[in-house]
Amino acid sequence: MDPALRDEIKAALVAAIGDRKVLWKPSDLLPYAADNSRMRPDEVSKHLPDIAVLPESTSDVQAVVEVAAEYKIPLIPKGGGSNRTGMLIPIHGGIVIDTIRMNKVLEVNIPNLYVTVQPGITLKELEEHLAGYGLALNQEQGSFKVATVGGSISTAGFSRKYQKYGIISDRIMSLEVVLADGRVLRTGPKVLYTSTGYRLHQLFVGAEGTLGIITEATLRVEPIPESAEVLMAFYDDIWTAYKAALRMTESGVMFVGADLSEPADPEACGAPPGKRAALCISFEGTKGEVEADVGYVKGLVRGSGGFLAGKDDAMLFYDEFTKLWCGDRALLGAEDETTAYVPTERVREFYDTLWDKIMPKYGMVPVPGNKYGIDVGRYSMSYCRFSIPERERGWEDYRMALAEVAGLAVALGGSISSCTGVGLKNKDELVLEFSDVAMETMWKIKNEFDPDDIMNPGKKLPKRKGGRLANGIGPAERKM
Ligand SMILES: Cc1cc2nc3c(=O)[nH]c(=O)nc-3n(C[C@H](O)[C@H](O)[C@H](O)COP(=O)(O)OP(=O)(O)OC[C@H]3O[C@@H](n4cnc5c(N)ncnc54)[C@H](O)[C@@H]3O)c2cc1C
């Protein structure tokens, strides 16, 4: 951006919200150059925003949006920065709206079982606050220590407690959103169910900051259950375990979530020799319910050739999983993951093609213990982690492998990304999954909400044919 223009915009922002909330020194902007996505080494820190702001209220956000709308410059709302697909990379510069100071709990309503919060509170902070009232949100993402409510909604966050409590999109009652022209949209009353207007709040689920900035969310909460237990069963291999897991789902027994993997060292997790696959199942409810459900599932495990681990091993595995996924793994170097939604009956075909045909072609190898990761139940999520070869063509190969895996997921009737969203990483593959009519409808929605393309431009959607929005501005013509 032209320095004189930047100074003018900075002055307008300082006048609107005060200099305490505006950052412009390069050293202050550096943390906003990246998120948790894997980038080519030579592209890291290539893009800096021009300015970052730290609003504290909806009116602060409105004031910032009004300035951006006047100058038609990009706005990138930021939560915890934990997304893995480049949603926060300021490829066109502009203003990052960091919601870190918008972290207040505004209302806990016990009779109606909801909480109203600002968007920048982390999922963990919110759980801790709610626990004081005997309540829980139950949105336990692997990233819940850092992911915010605004970020989770905007990425359609997936929680490992999906089976019993659903995911964040199931818990939204109402949102407050600042639109691209600075107006404030309230999507509806604070109710869990209505059959009146269009479900506006669902438009912002997974929108990745491209339609507006969420400034308040009202979410359904639940009483903390009386009892909780984790079961772990070991099987010879992943496909025997998968068959047993499907039988458990089909039985209709209630569980909170269930995850299947082949741990790097099964014996260290309590497995007898020769058993490679682990099925970890969690239960919550009243004491009687949990006892009955656990007893029922134990019977299914024994009947399907599984070996039941001890209670301590099961708890340890469950807790280690949280620890690993919540922190350590996020900081590792050249590796990445895919998270596809694959119809149940095609899951084996998905992994066989991925590991036997696609990945070897591009030199990608599984990270030990992460070749398979399958969630069973109402969602059919299949993920895996792989390392990216550190050779000259490594990053090009990585892109090609991702595109082929995306094509595979779609060919099997699934979705290319189930909890990592689109950002920059998957946007070119979106057209594989959606028809021309569906893509045109999405571009129209984007255009209606954001005709000047200032809301996180260049993310989520591929370029429209001709690359133009209604006002004639195309990404190529952008001046900054
Ligand atoms: C170790 C690890 C484990 C993970 N595990 C899971 C998991 O189990 N389930 C899962 O779903 N994801 C997981 N993720 C991915 C990531 O944590 C989620 O996508 C998370 O929901 C992002 O939240 P955030 O606050 O970090 O958002 P950010 O990364 O800050 O932003 C994500 C997107 O949301 C937009 N956004 C943020 N705040 C707002 C707002 N107030 N209004 C409008 N738009 C906004 C941003 O512009 C951006 O496009 C994991 C990531 C890591 C690194």
CSV table of C-alpha atoms in Angstrom, one decimal, residues 198-438:
chain,number,residue,atom,x,y,z
A,198,TYR,CA,-34.1,-18.0,6.6
A,199,ARG,CA,-31.5,-19.4,9.0
A,200,LEU,CA,-29.2,-16.5,8.5
A,201,HIS,CA,-26.7,-17.6,11.2
A,202,GLN,CA,-25.9,-20.7,9.2
A,203,LEU,CA,-24.5,-18.6,6.4
A,204,PHE,CA,-21.7,-17.5,8.8
A,205,VAL,CA,-20.8,-21.1,9.7
A,206,GLY,CA,-17.6,-21.8,7.8
A,207,ALA,CA,-17.7,-18.4,6.1
A,208,GLU,CA,-14.0,-17.8,7.0
A,209,GLY,CA,-14.6,-14.1,7.6
A,210,THR,CA,-15.7,-13.5,4.0
A,211,LEU,CA,-19.2,-12.4,4.7
A,212,GLY,CA,-19.0,-10.3,7.9
A,213,ILE,CA,-17.4,-10.1,11.3
A,214,ILE,CA,-19.1,-12.0,14.1
A,215,THR,CA,-19.1,-9.7,17.2
A,216,GLU,CA,-21.4,-11.8,19.5
A,217,ALA,CA,-22.6,-15.4,19.6
A,218,THR,CA,-25.4,-17.0,21.6
A,219,LEU,CA,-24.7,-20.7,22.0
A,220,ARG,CA,-26.7,-23.6,23.5
A,221,VAL,CA,-25.0,-25.2,26.6
A,222,GLU,CA,-25.8,-28.3,28.6
A,223,PRO,CA,-25.6,-29.3,32.2
A,224,ILE,CA,-22.3,-31.1,33.1
A,225,PRO,CA,-23.2,-34.8,33.2
A,226,GLU,CA,-23.1,-36.8,36.4
A,227,SER,CA,-20.8,-39.5,35.0
A,228,ALA,CA,-18.1,-39.9,32.3
A,229,GLU,CA,-16.1,-42.9,31.1
A,230,VAL,CA,-13.7,-43.8,28.3
A,231,LEU,CA,-13.4,-47.3,26.8
A,232,MET,CA,-10.5,-48.4,24.6
A,233,ALA,CA,-10.6,-51.6,22.6
A,234,PHE,CA,-7.7,-53.0,20.6
A,235,TYR,CA,-8.1,-55.0,17.4
A,236,ASP,CA,-5.8,-56.8,14.9
A,237,ASP,CA,-6.0,-54.0,12.4
A,238,ILE,CA,-7.8,-50.9,11.5
A,239,TRP,CA,-10.4,-52.6,9.2
A,240,THR,CA,-11.5,-55.1,11.8
A,241,ALA,CA,-11.8,-52.3,14.3
A,242,TYR,CA,-13.8,-50.2,11.8
A,243,LYS,CA,-16.3,-53.0,11.2
A,244,ALA,CA,-16.8,-53.3,15.0
A,245,ALA,CA,-17.2,-49.5,15.3
A,246,LEU,CA,-19.8,-49.5,12.6
A,247,ARG,CA,-21.7,-52.3,14.4
A,248,MET,CA,-21.6,-50.1,17.5
A,249,THR,CA,-23.1,-47.1,15.6
A,250,GLU,CA,-25.8,-49.3,14.0
A,251,SER,CA,-26.8,-50.6,17.4
A,252,GLY,CA,-28.1,-47.2,18.3
A,253,VAL,CA,-26.2,-47.1,21.6
A,254,MET,CA,-25.4,-43.6,22.8
A,255,PHE,CA,-21.7,-42.5,23.0
A,256,VAL,CA,-20.1,-39.1,23.0
A,257,GLY,CA,-17.5,-39.7,20.3
A,258,ALA,CA,-15.4,-42.5,18.9
A,259,ASP,CA,-12.0,-42.3,17.3
A,260,LEU,CA,-10.1,-45.1,15.4
A,261,SER,CA,-6.4,-45.1,14.8
A,262,GLU,CA,-3.3,-47.3,14.5
A,263,PRO,CA,-1.1,-45.8,17.3
A,264,ALA,CA,2.6,-45.7,16.7
A,265,ASP,CA,3.3,-47.9,19.7
A,266,PRO,CA,0.1,-49.8,20.6
A,267,GLU,CA,1.7,-51.8,23.4
A,268,ALA,CA,2.7,-48.5,25.2
A,269,CYS,CA,-1.1,-47.7,25.1
A,270,GLY,CA,-2.0,-51.1,26.7
A,271,ALA,CA,-2.5,-53.3,23.7
A,272,PRO,CA,-1.5,-57.0,23.8
A,273,PRO,CA,1.1,-58.0,21.2
A,274,GLY,CA,-0.2,-58.2,17.6
A,275,LYS,CA,-3.1,-55.8,18.1
A,276,ARG,CA,-2.4,-52.7,16.0
A,277,ALA,CA,-5.7,-50.7,16.0
A,278,ALA,CA,-7.3,-48.8,18.8
A,279,LEU,CA,-10.9,-47.8,19.1
A,280,CYS,CA,-11.4,-45.1,21.7
A,281,ILE,CA,-15.0,-44.4,22.8
A,282,SER,CA,-16.2,-41.8,25.3
A,283,PHE,CA,-19.5,-41.9,27.3
A,284,GLU,CA,-21.3,-39.2,29.4
A,285,GLY,CA,-24.6,-39.1,31.1
A,286,THR,CA,-26.2,-40.1,34.3
A,287,LYS,CA,-24.4,-42.8,36.3
A,288,GLY,CA,-27.0,-45.4,35.3
A,289,GLU,CA,-26.9,-44.5,31.6
A,290,VAL,CA,-23.1,-44.6,31.4
A,291,GLU,CA,-23.0,-47.9,33.2
A,292,ALA,CA,-25.6,-49.4,30.9
A,293,ASP,CA,-24.0,-48.0,27.7
A,294,VAL,CA,-20.5,-49.0,28.7
A,295,GLY,CA,-21.6,-52.5,29.6
A,296,TYR,CA,-23.5,-52.9,26.3
A,297,VAL,CA,-20.4,-51.7,24.3
A,298,LYS,CA,-18.1,-54.0,26.2
A,299,GLY,CA,-20.3,-56.9,25.1
A,300,LEU,CA,-20.0,-55.7,21.5
A,301,VAL,CA,-16.2,-55.4,21.7
A,302,ARG,CA,-15.9,-58.9,23.2
A,303,GLY,CA,-18.2,-60.3,20.5
A,304,SER,CA,-16.2,-58.7,17.7
A,305,GLY,CA,-12.7,-60.0,18.7
A,306,GLY,CA,-11.6,-56.9,20.5
A,307,PHE,CA,-9.4,-56.6,23.6
A,308,LEU,CA,-10.5,-54.2,26.2
A,309,ALA,CA,-7.8,-52.0,27.7
A,310,GLY,CA,-7.7,-51.2,31.4
A,311,LYS,CA,-9.5,-48.0,32.6
A,312,ASP,CA,-6.2,-46.1,33.3
A,313,ASP,CA,-4.8,-46.9,29.9
A,314,ALA,CA,-8.0,-45.7,28.2
A,315,MET,CA,-8.0,-42.4,30.2
A,316,LEU,CA,-4.3,-41.9,29.5
A,317,PHE,CA,-4.8,-42.4,25.8
A,318,TYR,CA,-7.8,-40.0,25.7
A,319,ASP,CA,-5.9,-37.3,27.6
A,320,GLU,CA,-2.7,-37.8,25.5
A,321,PHE,CA,-4.7,-37.4,22.4
A,322,THR,CA,-6.0,-34.0,23.6
A,323,LYS,CA,-2.5,-32.9,24.6
A,324,LEU,CA,-0.9,-33.9,21.3
A,325,TRP,CA,-3.6,-32.4,19.1
A,326,CYS,CA,-3.8,-29.3,21.2
A,327,GLY,CA,-0.3,-28.1,21.1
A,328,ASP,CA,2.7,-30.1,20.3
A,329,ARG,CA,1.7,-31.3,16.9
A,330,ALA,CA,0.7,-27.8,15.8
A,331,LEU,CA,4.3,-26.7,15.9
A,332,LEU,CA,5.9,-29.5,14.0
A,333,GLY,CA,7.7,-28.6,10.7
A,334,ALA,CA,7.1,-30.0,7.3
A,335,GLU,CA,4.0,-32.1,7.7
A,336,ASP,CA,0.3,-31.6,7.0
A,337,GLU,CA,-3.0,-33.4,7.1
A,338,THR,CA,-6.1,-34.1,5.1
A,339,THR,CA,-9.5,-34.2,6.7
A,340,ALA,CA,-12.0,-35.6,4.2
A,341,TYR,CA,-15.6,-36.6,4.8
A,342,VAL,CA,-16.0,-40.0,3.1
A,343,PRO,CA,-19.2,-42.0,3.0
A,344,THR,CA,-18.9,-45.0,5.4
A,345,GLU,CA,-18.9,-47.7,2.7
A,346,ARG,CA,-16.1,-46.0,0.8
A,347,VAL,CA,-13.7,-45.3,3.7
A,348,ARG,CA,-11.4,-48.3,3.1
A,349,GLU,CA,-11.2,-47.5,-0.7
A,350,PHE,CA,-10.3,-43.9,0.2
A,351,TYR,CA,-7.4,-44.9,2.4
A,352,ASP,CA,-6.2,-47.7,0.1
A,353,THR,CA,-6.1,-45.4,-2.9
A,354,LEU,CA,-4.5,-42.6,-0.8
A,355,TRP,CA,-1.7,-44.6,0.7
A,356,ASP,CA,-1.1,-47.1,-2.1
A,357,LYS,CA,-1.4,-44.9,-5.1
A,358,ILE,CA,-1.5,-41.1,-4.5
A,359,MET,CA,0.9,-40.4,-1.7
A,360,PRO,CA,3.8,-42.7,-2.8
A,361,LYS,CA,3.6,-41.0,-6.3
A,362,TYR,CA,4.5,-37.7,-4.6
A,363,GLY,CA,6.9,-39.0,-1.9
A,364,MET,CA,4.5,-38.3,1.0
A,365,VAL,CA,4.8,-40.7,3.9
A,366,PRO,CA,2.5,-41.1,6.9
A,367,VAL,CA,3.5,-39.6,10.2
A,368,PRO,CA,3.9,-42.6,12.5
A,369,GLY,CA,0.6,-43.3,14.3
A,370,ASN,CA,-1.3,-41.0,11.9
A,371,LYS,CA,-1.9,-43.1,8.9
A,372,TYR,CA,-5.5,-43.5,9.8
A,373,GLY,CA,-7.8,-41.3,11.9
A,374,ILE,CA,-11.5,-42.2,11.6
A,375,ASP,CA,-14.4,-40.8,13.5
A,376,VAL,CA,-17.5,-43.0,13.4
A,377,GLY,CA,-21.0,-42.2,14.2
A,378,ARG,CA,-23.2,-39.4,12.8
A,379,TYR,CA,-20.2,-37.9,10.9
A,380,SER,CA,-17.9,-39.9,8.7
A,381,MET,CA,-14.6,-38.2,9.0
A,382,SER,CA,-11.3,-39.6,7.7
A,383,TYR,CA,-8.1,-37.9,8.4
A,384,CYS,CA,-4.4,-38.6,8.3
A,385,ARG,CA,-1.1,-36.8,8.7
A,386,PHE,CA,1.8,-37.0,6.3
A,387,SER,CA,5.3,-35.5,6.0
A,388,ILE,CA,6.2,-33.3,3.0
A,389,PRO,CA,9.5,-34.3,1.4
A,390,GLU,CA,12.2,-31.7,1.8
A,391,ARG,CA,13.5,-31.7,-1.7
A,392,GLU,CA,13.4,-29.1,-4.5
A,393,ARG,CA,10.0,-30.2,-5.9
A,394,GLY,CA,8.6,-31.1,-2.4
A,395,TRP,CA,6.1,-28.2,-2.3
A,396,GLU,CA,4.8,-28.6,-5.8
A,397,ASP,CA,4.4,-32.4,-5.2
A,398,TYR,CA,2.6,-31.6,-2.0
A,399,ARG,CA,0.1,-29.4,-3.9
A,400,MET,CA,-0.4,-32.0,-6.5
A,401,ALA,CA,-1.0,-34.7,-3.9
A,402,LEU,CA,-3.6,-32.5,-2.1
A,403,ALA,CA,-5.4,-31.9,-5.4
A,404,GLU,CA,-5.6,-35.6,-6.1
A,405,VAL,CA,-6.8,-36.5,-2.6
A,406,ALA,CA,-9.5,-33.9,-3.0
A,407,GLY,CA,-10.5,-35.4,-6.3
A,408,LEU,CA,-10.6,-38.8,-4.7
A,409,ALA,CA,-12.8,-37.7,-1.8
A,410,VAL,CA,-15.3,-36.1,-4.3
A,411,ALA,CA,-15.2,-39.1,-6.6
A,412,LEU,CA,-16.2,-41.3,-3.6
A,413,GLY,CA,-19.2,-39.0,-2.9
A,414,GLY,CA,-17.6,-37.1,0.0
A,415,SER,CA,-16.3,-33.7,0.8
A,416,ILE,CA,-12.6,-32.5,0.4
A,417,SER,CA,-12.4,-30.8,3.8
A,418,SER,CA,-14.4,-31.5,6.8
A,419,CYS,CA,-12.9,-29.5,9.6
A,420,THR,CA,-10.0,-27.6,8.1
A,421,GLY,CA,-12.1,-25.4,5.8
A,422,VAL,CA,-10.9,-23.9,2.5
A,423,GLY,CA,-8.8,-20.8,3.1
A,424,LEU,CA,-6.1,-20.7,0.3
A,425,LYS,CA,-5.3,-24.4,0.4
A,426,ASN,CA,-8.5,-25.9,-0.9
A,427,LYS,CA,-10.2,-23.2,-2.8
A,428,ASP,CA,-9.2,-24.2,-6.3
A,429,GLU,CA,-10.6,-27.7,-5.6
A,430,LEU,CA,-14.0,-26.4,-4.5
A,431,VAL,CA,-15.3,-26.6,-8.1
A,432,LEU,CA,-14.8,-30.4,-8.0
A,433,GLU,CA,-17.3,-30.7,-5.1
A,434,PHE,CA,-19.9,-28.2,-6.2
A,435,SER,CA,-21.9,-27.8,-9.4
A,436,ASP,CA,-21.8,-24.6,-11.5
A,437,VAL,CA,-25.2,-23.6,-10.1
A,438,ALA,CA,-24.0,-24.1,-6.5
